[in-house]
Structure formats: structure tokens, C-alpha cells
Amino acid sequence: MHDAALPARHRAGARHPGHPLPGRAGGADLPRLRPAHPGGARGGWPGGAGRRGPPPGAGRGERGQSRHDRPEPHDPPRRPRAASPGRPGVRHRHPGAAPDRAARALGRLHAVAALRTCGGHHAAGARDRLRPLLHHAVGRGGVRRVSGPERDAMLAAAAFMRVLREGLDTGLELPEALVRSTRVLPGSARRVLRRLDGRYTEDEWGFDEDFARAVEPLFDFLYDHWWRVHVSGMHNVPGHGRALLAGNHAGILPWDATMMSIAVLREHPLPRYPRFLVLDWAFELPWVSTAIRKVGGVVASPYNALRLLEDDELVAVFPEGVKGTGKPFSERYRLQRFGRGGFVELALRTGAPIVPVAVVGSEEIYPMLGQSSLAARVLRAPYFPLTPTFPWLGPLGAVPLPSKWRIEFCEPIPTAGYGAEAAEDRRLVLELSEQVRATIQQKIYENLVERRSAFV
């Protein structure tokens, strides 16, 4: 802003009569206007600084020359009069003058911010003009400094775009430029791109550790917030070597096996990935079968279980089989017969200890009210459950209910002392099988009492 011109009759060689200024002198400066030094008084009117500070100099980006009609350096020198401390630098309105409409309107406006009263004013650059807006937008703390993972991700994205543009500018095709740009990305992003290109590793069972780590956030959410899993007895699980986890089973999908695996990974001092046996019909489901394999699922068969135990793996089995998953909701937490004790034979042949596992909470996630034999035959499934939400809500019906879970790993039952030939002793096999079943059933009842409510 420039200073207002002095009245015409106070200029040198004025041709027109002057008129009083519309604003009242001596008051606060108008909002957003830079205060200017009044200079020396002229024509008999005593001038003063009033409440204004010394005259500002030329700011950054401004030309150091006069912006008003005051005397220039080549004009005849004038001797300034002493400023009266109580008088303003601009004269008052003549008494009796009619009030100006603009003056009344401006007088009712409130100043947005107080003007600075000392020192010169610098020309506001782009950075200085932006800072008050950002300060107003984010509060008194100013702009939030980005640090940590957010900053690393932003820098990686910027480097990726820069290298991509350089490659395109040099004449590379888009696919080649994209491949070249991935070199500046972090390792996690490169692994994702390699997976999209089909470059990843699996073991002979289809287990993919990178995929298992990628889906851990989903399982952690289910573990911590959706099902609020409480785990006890983790010290009974061996930290290394072969072992057999035998637990109760419920639901058409192996969520209980997944939560047992997450519990071992998170709660055990020596975490490792358990391998759990799943009925073969689940591996005929599209997409689901691939996910089950990649997180540690293996087709249930004596041969597969024996090989896993010989490789010193931690193997989870569910001796109830289909009878446990297909029982109605009215029979929940009542263990079915453990068959002929095939899991005990495997433990005796390999000398692996048997760790009974009691799971409470899995019976409520899919409360089965009935079955559809027709749908089961079409899908070639052992049964087709009818729940309060499935299949009535379509895919949403497959979302498990948020029940409260308790998982207890019981004291292990050693088998190494019997020898491999003990697997042929049917009496011993059935006795150990019933011992495991009785232990799980007792712990289920105890945890049901401790859990109290199923959902709250």
C-alpha cells in the first residue's frame, strides 16, 4: 500500500482546494494497512508521530525510492518543526463537516490483527505469506514436521517418481522405466512387486512366510480386538523340536487353528509357525485353499503329519474331525469321539509329546442352526451349515461373530518313553486318546466358567 496523498492545498503549487480526509485521525490504523511515518508538518500544521513508529525503509524486493508526494532530496531543504506529542500526524476533520458514509462503515470494522509498532517492515515473500495461513490452519504449533515411517515413505515415493521420469526422458519404455525405478524403493515394496511378478518362495507344502507376515495385521486385529483372545499355559509348548498340538475344532473355516498359530507366534518366547492339518475338501474352495496353504495349512493325512513331525515341526491336529465342526449349536463344547486315535499313533511313532489345547469361543462365531444336504452335495462338502447370517446375507454371512476367546495349552503328555513299536498297541493308543479328550473337555468347562459372557 502507498501513503495517502496530502491535502491539495498543502502541496506546493496546489491548483485545487483541498478537502478533509474521510477517516478520523489519531485512531487505530485500518486493518491490513501498513502504518507509515507522518513526516514533518507543513503549512503551519504541527505534525507528530502520534502512535506510529519511525519511517520504514525499503523492504526486500522493494525499490528504495519515494512512494509519495513528499519533498525529494533535490527539493529545497525544509526545517521540520518539533512534533507535538499529543497531536496526530494527519490533521483532524474540520468541525461541522458532514460525516462520510465510508468513514462510518470503516469505523465499525474490527482490526484483524494488531499492527507492529517498531522497526521497519520487510516485503513479504511467498514463504512469509504462506506461514500465517498454515499457522492458522494447523494451530499454534505451525506446520507439523513429518518424520519416521511417513517421511521415509514420502522420500521413497519422490525418488521413485524422479527416477521414473529420468528413465522416460532418456527414451526408455514404460515397463523398463518402472523396473529401473524400483531400485530406490524400500525392501518391503520391492517384495510386493516381486510377488506380483510371480517371484516368491514356498516350501513343499505351499507355506509362504512372506505372505504369512503380510496377513498378520488382519490376524492381529481379530486376535486383539475382534475376539479378544486370552491365552494361558504357553510354557507347555516346546520351543524347538517336534510336538503335536491336539485341540477341539468348530466352524467350517479353520479360524481356531489360525488363532492358535498367532498365539504361539506372539506369546511364546521362541515363536515359530505351527503347521495345522485341514480336511482335504477345504482345499477345493477357490482362493480359500491358496490362503490356507500359504499360512501353514496342510492336507490332513497320516503321511503328511508323519513327514512334518520327522522334520521337527510343531503340528496342530483336531481329532474330532468333521463330527466336531458339523455338530449343531445345541451341542457346543461337547467333544465328540476321537475316532481310532490316529494322532496318538503318529505321536508314538515319532516320539513327539502331545499338548492338549482347549479353545473356547470358536463355537459362537458360526452358530449352526441346521444343515443343507442338497448344497453339501453340490459343493461336494461334508456338510453345508445354516447359520443366522449365512447364506442369508451372502458373503457378509461368512464374517465371524465377535465372541470372546480363551485358549489354554495344557500340560504335555510325553510319548518318547513308549517306543515306536507302541503304536501297534491298540489298548495304549485308545487310553492315551481318551486321556487327551478328557483333559481338553475339563479345561473347556473351566474356561467357560471363567469367560462368563460369550460376547461381552
XYZ file of C-alpha atoms in Angstrom:
456
model
C 0.000 0.000 0.000
C 1.133 3.615 -0.639
C 0.705 6.515 1.672
C -2.317 8.693 1.141
C -1.663 11.988 -0.618
C -1.603 15.135 1.469
C -4.436 17.588 1.047
C -4.155 19.559 -2.148
C -3.971 22.932 -0.501
C -0.866 21.936 1.433
C 1.065 20.885 -1.653
C 3.490 23.171 -3.387
C 1.705 24.847 -6.243
C -1.697 23.401 -5.473
C -4.360 24.179 -8.116
C -7.426 22.796 -6.410
C -8.774 23.348 -2.959
C -8.093 20.582 -0.517
C -10.749 18.570 1.246
C -10.557 16.873 4.621
C -9.734 13.190 4.760
C -12.735 10.946 5.406
C -11.187 8.956 8.244
C -10.776 10.249 11.750
C -7.161 10.921 12.617
C -5.438 9.708 15.712
C -7.292 6.358 15.822
C -6.158 2.822 15.048
C -4.887 2.117 11.573
C -7.171 0.286 9.195
C -6.810 -3.490 9.028
C -4.200 -4.903 6.682
C -2.655 -1.408 6.092
C 0.997 -0.803 6.743
C 1.490 2.174 9.085
C 3.602 4.981 7.691
C 5.542 7.737 9.375
C 3.709 11.034 9.032
C 6.810 13.049 8.278
C 7.179 16.678 9.072
C 4.278 19.074 9.407
C 3.592 21.602 6.661
C 1.781 24.809 6.217
C 1.563 25.736 9.861
C 0.001 22.443 10.938
C 2.121 20.907 13.654
C 2.796 17.261 12.911
C 3.819 14.426 15.142
C 4.447 10.739 15.161
C 1.357 10.014 17.133
C 1.330 6.347 17.928
C 3.275 5.381 14.836
C 6.900 4.296 14.825
C 9.830 5.539 12.752
C 9.536 5.515 8.986
C 10.139 2.128 7.414
C 12.953 1.658 4.993
C 12.870 -0.098 1.666
C 11.984 -3.732 2.226
C 13.236 -6.815 0.432
C 12.053 -6.730 -3.186
C 11.092 -3.006 -2.989
C 12.762 -0.077 -4.698
C 14.368 2.356 -2.325
C 12.662 5.466 -3.607
C 9.888 7.746 -2.501
C 6.343 6.490 -2.875
C 4.551 9.736 -2.008
C 4.429 13.436 -2.798
C 6.760 14.497 -0.014
C 9.810 16.566 -0.870
C 12.515 14.700 -2.762
C 16.211 15.049 -1.922
C 16.719 17.640 -4.715
C 13.939 19.873 -3.348
C 14.894 22.893 -1.267
C 15.574 21.767 2.290
C 12.929 22.444 4.878
C 13.441 22.641 8.561
C 10.979 20.287 10.269
C 9.100 21.648 13.165
C 9.023 19.965 16.515
C 6.296 17.350 16.717
C 3.673 17.809 19.353
C 3.434 14.609 21.398
C -0.296 14.846 21.702
C -1.172 15.682 18.121
C -1.617 13.171 15.310
C 0.311 13.207 12.085
C -2.808 13.768 9.985
C -4.965 16.726 10.755
C -8.464 16.370 12.158
C -11.682 16.836 10.250
C -12.967 20.370 10.137
C -15.577 20.996 12.760
C -19.061 20.740 11.471
C -18.197 18.689 8.387
C -20.748 16.118 7.320
C -19.768 12.554 8.283
C -18.694 10.421 5.395
C -20.515 7.115 4.774
C -17.292 5.273 4.107
C -15.808 6.635 7.307
C -18.771 5.355 9.313
C -18.579 1.944 7.653
C -14.859 1.615 8.195
C -15.149 2.783 11.734
C -17.417 -0.127 12.596
C -14.956 -2.723 11.298
C -12.657 -4.534 13.728
C -8.993 -4.886 13.040
C -7.993 -8.414 12.098
C -4.605 -8.218 13.760
C -2.658 -5.620 15.662
C -0.064 -3.691 13.670
C 3.566 -3.829 14.624
C 4.769 -0.590 16.147
C 8.513 -0.880 15.942
C 11.151 -1.415 13.324
C 10.904 -1.456 9.577
C 8.716 -3.811 7.581
C 10.166 -6.336 5.188
C 8.434 -7.206 1.989
C 6.605 -10.494 2.471
C 7.951 -13.222 0.271
C 5.984 -16.272 -0.809
C 7.231 -18.209 2.202
C 6.345 -15.424 4.650
C 2.873 -15.018 3.177
C 2.201 -18.749 3.443
C 3.298 -19.155 7.039
C 0.343 -17.303 8.666
C -2.132 -19.327 6.604
C -0.544 -22.604 7.624
C -0.260 -21.406 11.204
C -3.963 -20.619 11.195
C -4.764 -23.993 9.617
C -2.791 -26.261 11.959
C -2.763 -24.223 15.164
C -0.099 -22.536 17.241
C 2.384 -25.310 16.665
C 2.741 -24.384 12.998
C 3.230 -26.948 10.281
C 3.651 -30.498 11.627
C 7.066 -31.916 10.889
C 6.808 -35.263 9.121
C 9.209 -37.841 10.493
C 9.661 -41.553 10.889
C 7.938 -44.007 8.540
C 5.819 -41.267 6.921
C 8.901 -39.288 5.942
C 10.671 -42.389 4.628
C 7.641 -43.340 2.536
C 7.381 -39.825 1.089
C 11.077 -39.730 0.221
C 10.897 -43.168 -1.380
C 7.866 -42.177 -3.451
C 9.564 -38.951 -4.561
C 12.734 -40.816 -5.529
C 10.679 -43.393 -7.428
C 8.907 -40.695 -9.452
C 12.165 -38.867 -10.137
C 13.958 -41.966 -11.429
C 10.880 -42.946 -13.448
C 10.779 -39.555 -15.142
C 14.513 -39.649 -15.850
C 14.100 -43.045 -17.480
C 11.236 -41.854 -19.652
C 13.175 -38.726 -20.621
C 16.111 -40.845 -21.783
C 13.857 -42.805 -24.142
C 13.107 -45.932 -22.092
C 9.789 -47.691 -22.498
C 7.364 -47.540 -19.580
C 7.838 -51.172 -18.363
C 11.619 -50.847 -18.444
C 11.480 -47.478 -16.693
C 9.251 -48.939 -13.961
C 11.636 -51.826 -13.335
C 14.535 -49.406 -13.145
C 12.679 -47.155 -10.698
C 12.008 -49.950 -8.200
C 15.665 -49.901 -7.154
C 15.059 -46.827 -4.993
C 12.052 -48.320 -3.168
C 12.340 -49.919 0.292
C 12.675 -53.672 0.594
C 9.017 -54.248 1.520
C 7.780 -52.515 -1.638
C 10.242 -54.461 -3.780
C 8.993 -57.714 -2.287
C 5.417 -56.784 -3.167
C 6.410 -56.063 -6.758
C 8.283 -59.348 -6.965
C 5.206 -61.198 -5.712
C 3.082 -59.526 -8.378
C 5.618 -60.752 -10.909
C 5.359 -64.325 -9.563
C 8.773 -64.319 -7.891
C 8.331 -65.705 -4.365
C 9.323 -68.838 -2.491
C 7.212 -71.608 -0.960
C 8.152 -74.812 0.753
C 6.966 -78.192 -0.451
C 3.701 -77.777 1.471
C 2.883 -74.369 -0.008
C 3.806 -72.344 3.090
C 4.862 -68.789 2.214
C 6.431 -66.919 5.109
C 6.289 -63.542 3.345
C 2.564 -63.981 2.741
C 2.038 -65.062 6.358
C 3.745 -61.893 7.562
C 1.716 -59.767 5.168
C -1.620 -61.001 6.574
C -0.519 -60.784 10.211
C -2.156 -57.332 10.676
C -5.549 -58.879 9.852
C -4.982 -61.759 12.250
C -3.700 -59.353 14.909
C -6.908 -57.342 14.633
C -9.003 -60.487 15.077
C -6.793 -61.645 17.921
C -6.707 -58.364 19.876
C -9.974 -56.581 19.117
C -12.499 -58.828 17.408
C -12.143 -61.952 19.541
C -10.039 -60.554 22.438
C -8.153 -63.816 22.816
C -6.880 -64.743 26.276
C -4.051 -67.309 26.280
C -2.679 -69.388 29.144
C -0.246 -72.290 29.507
C 2.079 -71.202 26.719
C 5.043 -72.554 28.695
C 3.749 -76.063 27.930
C 4.529 -75.659 24.209
C 8.075 -76.789 23.293
C 10.236 -74.038 21.855
C 12.016 -76.382 19.451
C 11.718 -79.899 18.175
C 8.671 -81.913 17.196
C 5.399 -81.687 19.087
C 1.720 -82.403 18.453
C -0.978 -79.874 19.419
C -4.360 -81.624 19.782
C -7.366 -79.318 20.153
C -11.121 -79.106 19.782
C -12.464 -77.782 16.494
C -15.516 -75.768 15.421
C -16.617 -73.888 12.335
C -16.335 -74.633 8.662
C -13.216 -72.442 8.368
C -10.083 -73.110 10.480
C -10.166 -69.901 12.497
C -9.323 -71.788 15.697
C -6.158 -73.169 14.102
C -5.243 -69.666 12.948
C -5.672 -68.178 16.421
C -3.601 -70.998 17.923
C -0.839 -70.149 15.454
C -0.993 -66.431 16.260
C -0.885 -67.230 19.976
C 2.325 -69.244 19.542
C 3.867 -66.501 17.407
C 3.028 -63.725 19.849
C 3.071 -65.289 23.301
C 5.859 -67.865 23.106
C 9.417 -66.789 23.998
C 10.674 -68.824 20.992
C 7.980 -68.182 18.372
C 7.590 -70.369 15.312
C 4.911 -71.136 12.751
C 2.765 -74.174 13.614
C 1.580 -76.356 10.745
C -2.077 -77.357 11.094
C -3.881 -80.202 9.328
C -7.084 -79.328 7.430
C -9.651 -81.619 5.805
C -8.996 -82.104 2.108
C -12.382 -80.723 0.975
C -11.356 -77.210 2.143
C -8.568 -77.224 -0.445
C -11.132 -77.451 -3.228
C -12.511 -73.988 -2.384
C -11.230 -71.265 -4.719
C -8.922 -68.657 -3.143
C -9.521 -70.068 0.330
C -7.365 -73.113 -0.360
C -4.467 -70.944 -1.528
C -4.648 -68.759 1.575
C -4.800 -71.799 3.865
C -1.686 -73.287 2.294
C 0.289 -70.063 2.442
C -0.323 -69.532 6.180
C 0.634 -73.075 7.176
C -2.298 -75.362 6.375
C -1.592 -78.881 5.157
C -3.972 -81.508 3.809
C -4.864 -83.842 6.667
C -3.346 -87.275 6.076
C -1.189 -89.642 8.169
C 1.608 -89.386 5.632
C 1.758 -85.573 5.724
C 1.598 -85.481 9.519
C 4.374 -88.061 9.831
C 6.671 -86.150 7.493
C 6.082 -82.870 9.317
C 6.876 -84.438 12.683
C 10.022 -86.049 11.289
C 11.076 -82.557 10.175
C 10.730 -81.426 13.836
C 7.749 -79.197 13.075
C 5.056 -78.085 15.516
C 1.910 -79.761 14.145
C -1.686 -78.972 15.158
C -4.390 -81.632 14.731
C -8.102 -81.732 15.541
C -9.074 -85.327 16.388
C -12.846 -84.682 16.269
C -12.746 -84.238 12.504
C -15.997 -83.469 10.686
C -18.052 -84.617 13.675
C -16.732 -81.664 15.672
C -17.263 -78.962 13.066
C -20.691 -80.209 11.934
C -22.424 -80.532 15.300
C -25.395 -78.203 15.993
C -25.149 -75.188 18.260
C -27.095 -77.002 20.979
C -24.180 -79.483 21.271
C -21.482 -76.813 21.511
C -18.382 -77.556 23.574
C -19.294 -81.231 23.921
C -16.384 -83.107 22.418
C -17.145 -85.896 20.000
C -15.323 -89.221 19.927
C -11.717 -89.001 18.783
C -12.022 -91.755 16.216
C -9.486 -94.547 16.333
C -6.676 -92.471 17.804
C -4.644 -91.942 14.658
C -2.923 -88.842 16.096
C -1.714 -90.916 19.070
C -0.156 -93.456 16.721
C 1.734 -90.657 14.968
C 2.985 -89.306 18.293
C 4.159 -92.768 19.383
C 5.968 -93.456 16.095
C 7.873 -90.153 16.207
C 8.205 -89.743 19.980
C 6.511 -86.321 19.825
C 4.814 -85.068 23.003
C 1.057 -84.411 22.814
C -0.069 -80.981 24.066
C -3.866 -80.841 24.637
C -5.356 -77.452 23.670
C -8.747 -76.206 24.879
C -10.350 -73.497 22.711
C -13.379 -71.558 23.966
C -15.085 -69.030 21.681
C -14.939 -70.772 18.326
C -18.393 -72.334 18.742
C -20.112 -68.913 18.717
C -18.564 -67.413 15.579
C -20.750 -69.557 13.287
C -23.679 -70.827 15.397
C -25.059 -73.606 13.217
C -28.850 -73.929 13.354
C -29.111 -76.618 10.677
C -27.633 -78.112 7.514
C -28.490 -78.264 3.820
C -27.752 -81.701 2.378
C -28.526 -80.527 -1.176
C -25.990 -77.703 -1.055
C -23.447 -80.047 0.514
C -23.781 -82.497 -2.378
C -23.470 -79.728 -4.962
C -20.332 -78.349 -3.325
C -19.008 -81.817 -2.505
C -18.610 -80.673 1.100
C -19.138 -82.866 4.174
C -21.918 -80.507 5.255
C -23.347 -77.081 4.423
C -24.076 -75.024 7.562
C -27.121 -72.797 8.025
C -26.423 -70.014 10.500
C -28.368 -66.857 11.468
C -26.357 -64.924 8.850
C -25.226 -67.498 6.277
C -26.260 -67.891 3.476
C -28.988 -65.280 4.002
C -26.605 -62.297 3.934
C -24.459 -63.626 1.120
C -20.725 -63.015 1.539
C -21.374 -60.950 4.670
C -22.695 -64.088 6.303
C -19.172 -65.518 6.249
C -17.967 -62.798 8.636
C -17.486 -64.483 12.034
C -19.264 -63.109 15.087
C -17.152 -61.237 17.708
C -17.167 -63.743 20.553
C -14.685 -63.793 23.440
C -11.979 -66.422 23.150
C -9.870 -68.308 25.660
C -7.108 -70.696 24.597
C -5.316 -72.876 27.139
C -2.314 -75.047 26.310
C -2.378 -77.918 28.778
C 0.460 -79.938 30.251
C 2.103 -82.115 27.584
C 1.781 -85.904 27.569
C 5.173 -87.497 26.785
C 5.327 -90.422 24.367
C 9.048 -90.926 23.754
C 9.330 -93.470 26.578
C 6.928 -95.932 24.943
C 8.971 -96.505 21.790
C 7.869 -96.601 18.169
C 6.556 -100.184 18.464
C 3.952 -98.986 20.997
C 1.949 -97.563 18.084
C 0.749 -101.123 17.423
C -0.711 -101.439 20.920
C -4.400 -100.575 20.417
C -5.142 -100.505 24.101
C -2.415 -97.957 24.777
C -3.472 -95.888 21.788
C -7.092 -95.681 22.954
C -6.077 -94.936 26.545
C -3.878 -92.031 25.517
C -6.569 -90.777 23.140
C -9.169 -90.774 25.906
C -6.737 -89.067 28.269
C -6.257 -86.238 25.780
C -10.009 -85.939 25.226
C -10.795 -85.837 28.955
C -8.137 -83.176 29.552
C -9.491 -80.936 26.793
C -13.097 -81.360 27.954
C -12.251 -80.462 31.536
C -10.307 -77.356 30.513
C -13.154 -76.275 28.210
C -15.593 -76.310 31.114
C -13.176 -74.399 33.333
C -12.605 -71.702 30.716
C -16.338 -71.400 30.035
C -16.853 -70.589 33.708
C -14.002 -68.064 33.715
C -15.171 -66.425 30.486
C -18.756 -65.901 31.760
C -20.320 -63.962 28.876
C -19.782 -65.156 25.308
C -19.731 -61.729 23.641
C -19.273 -59.043 26.311
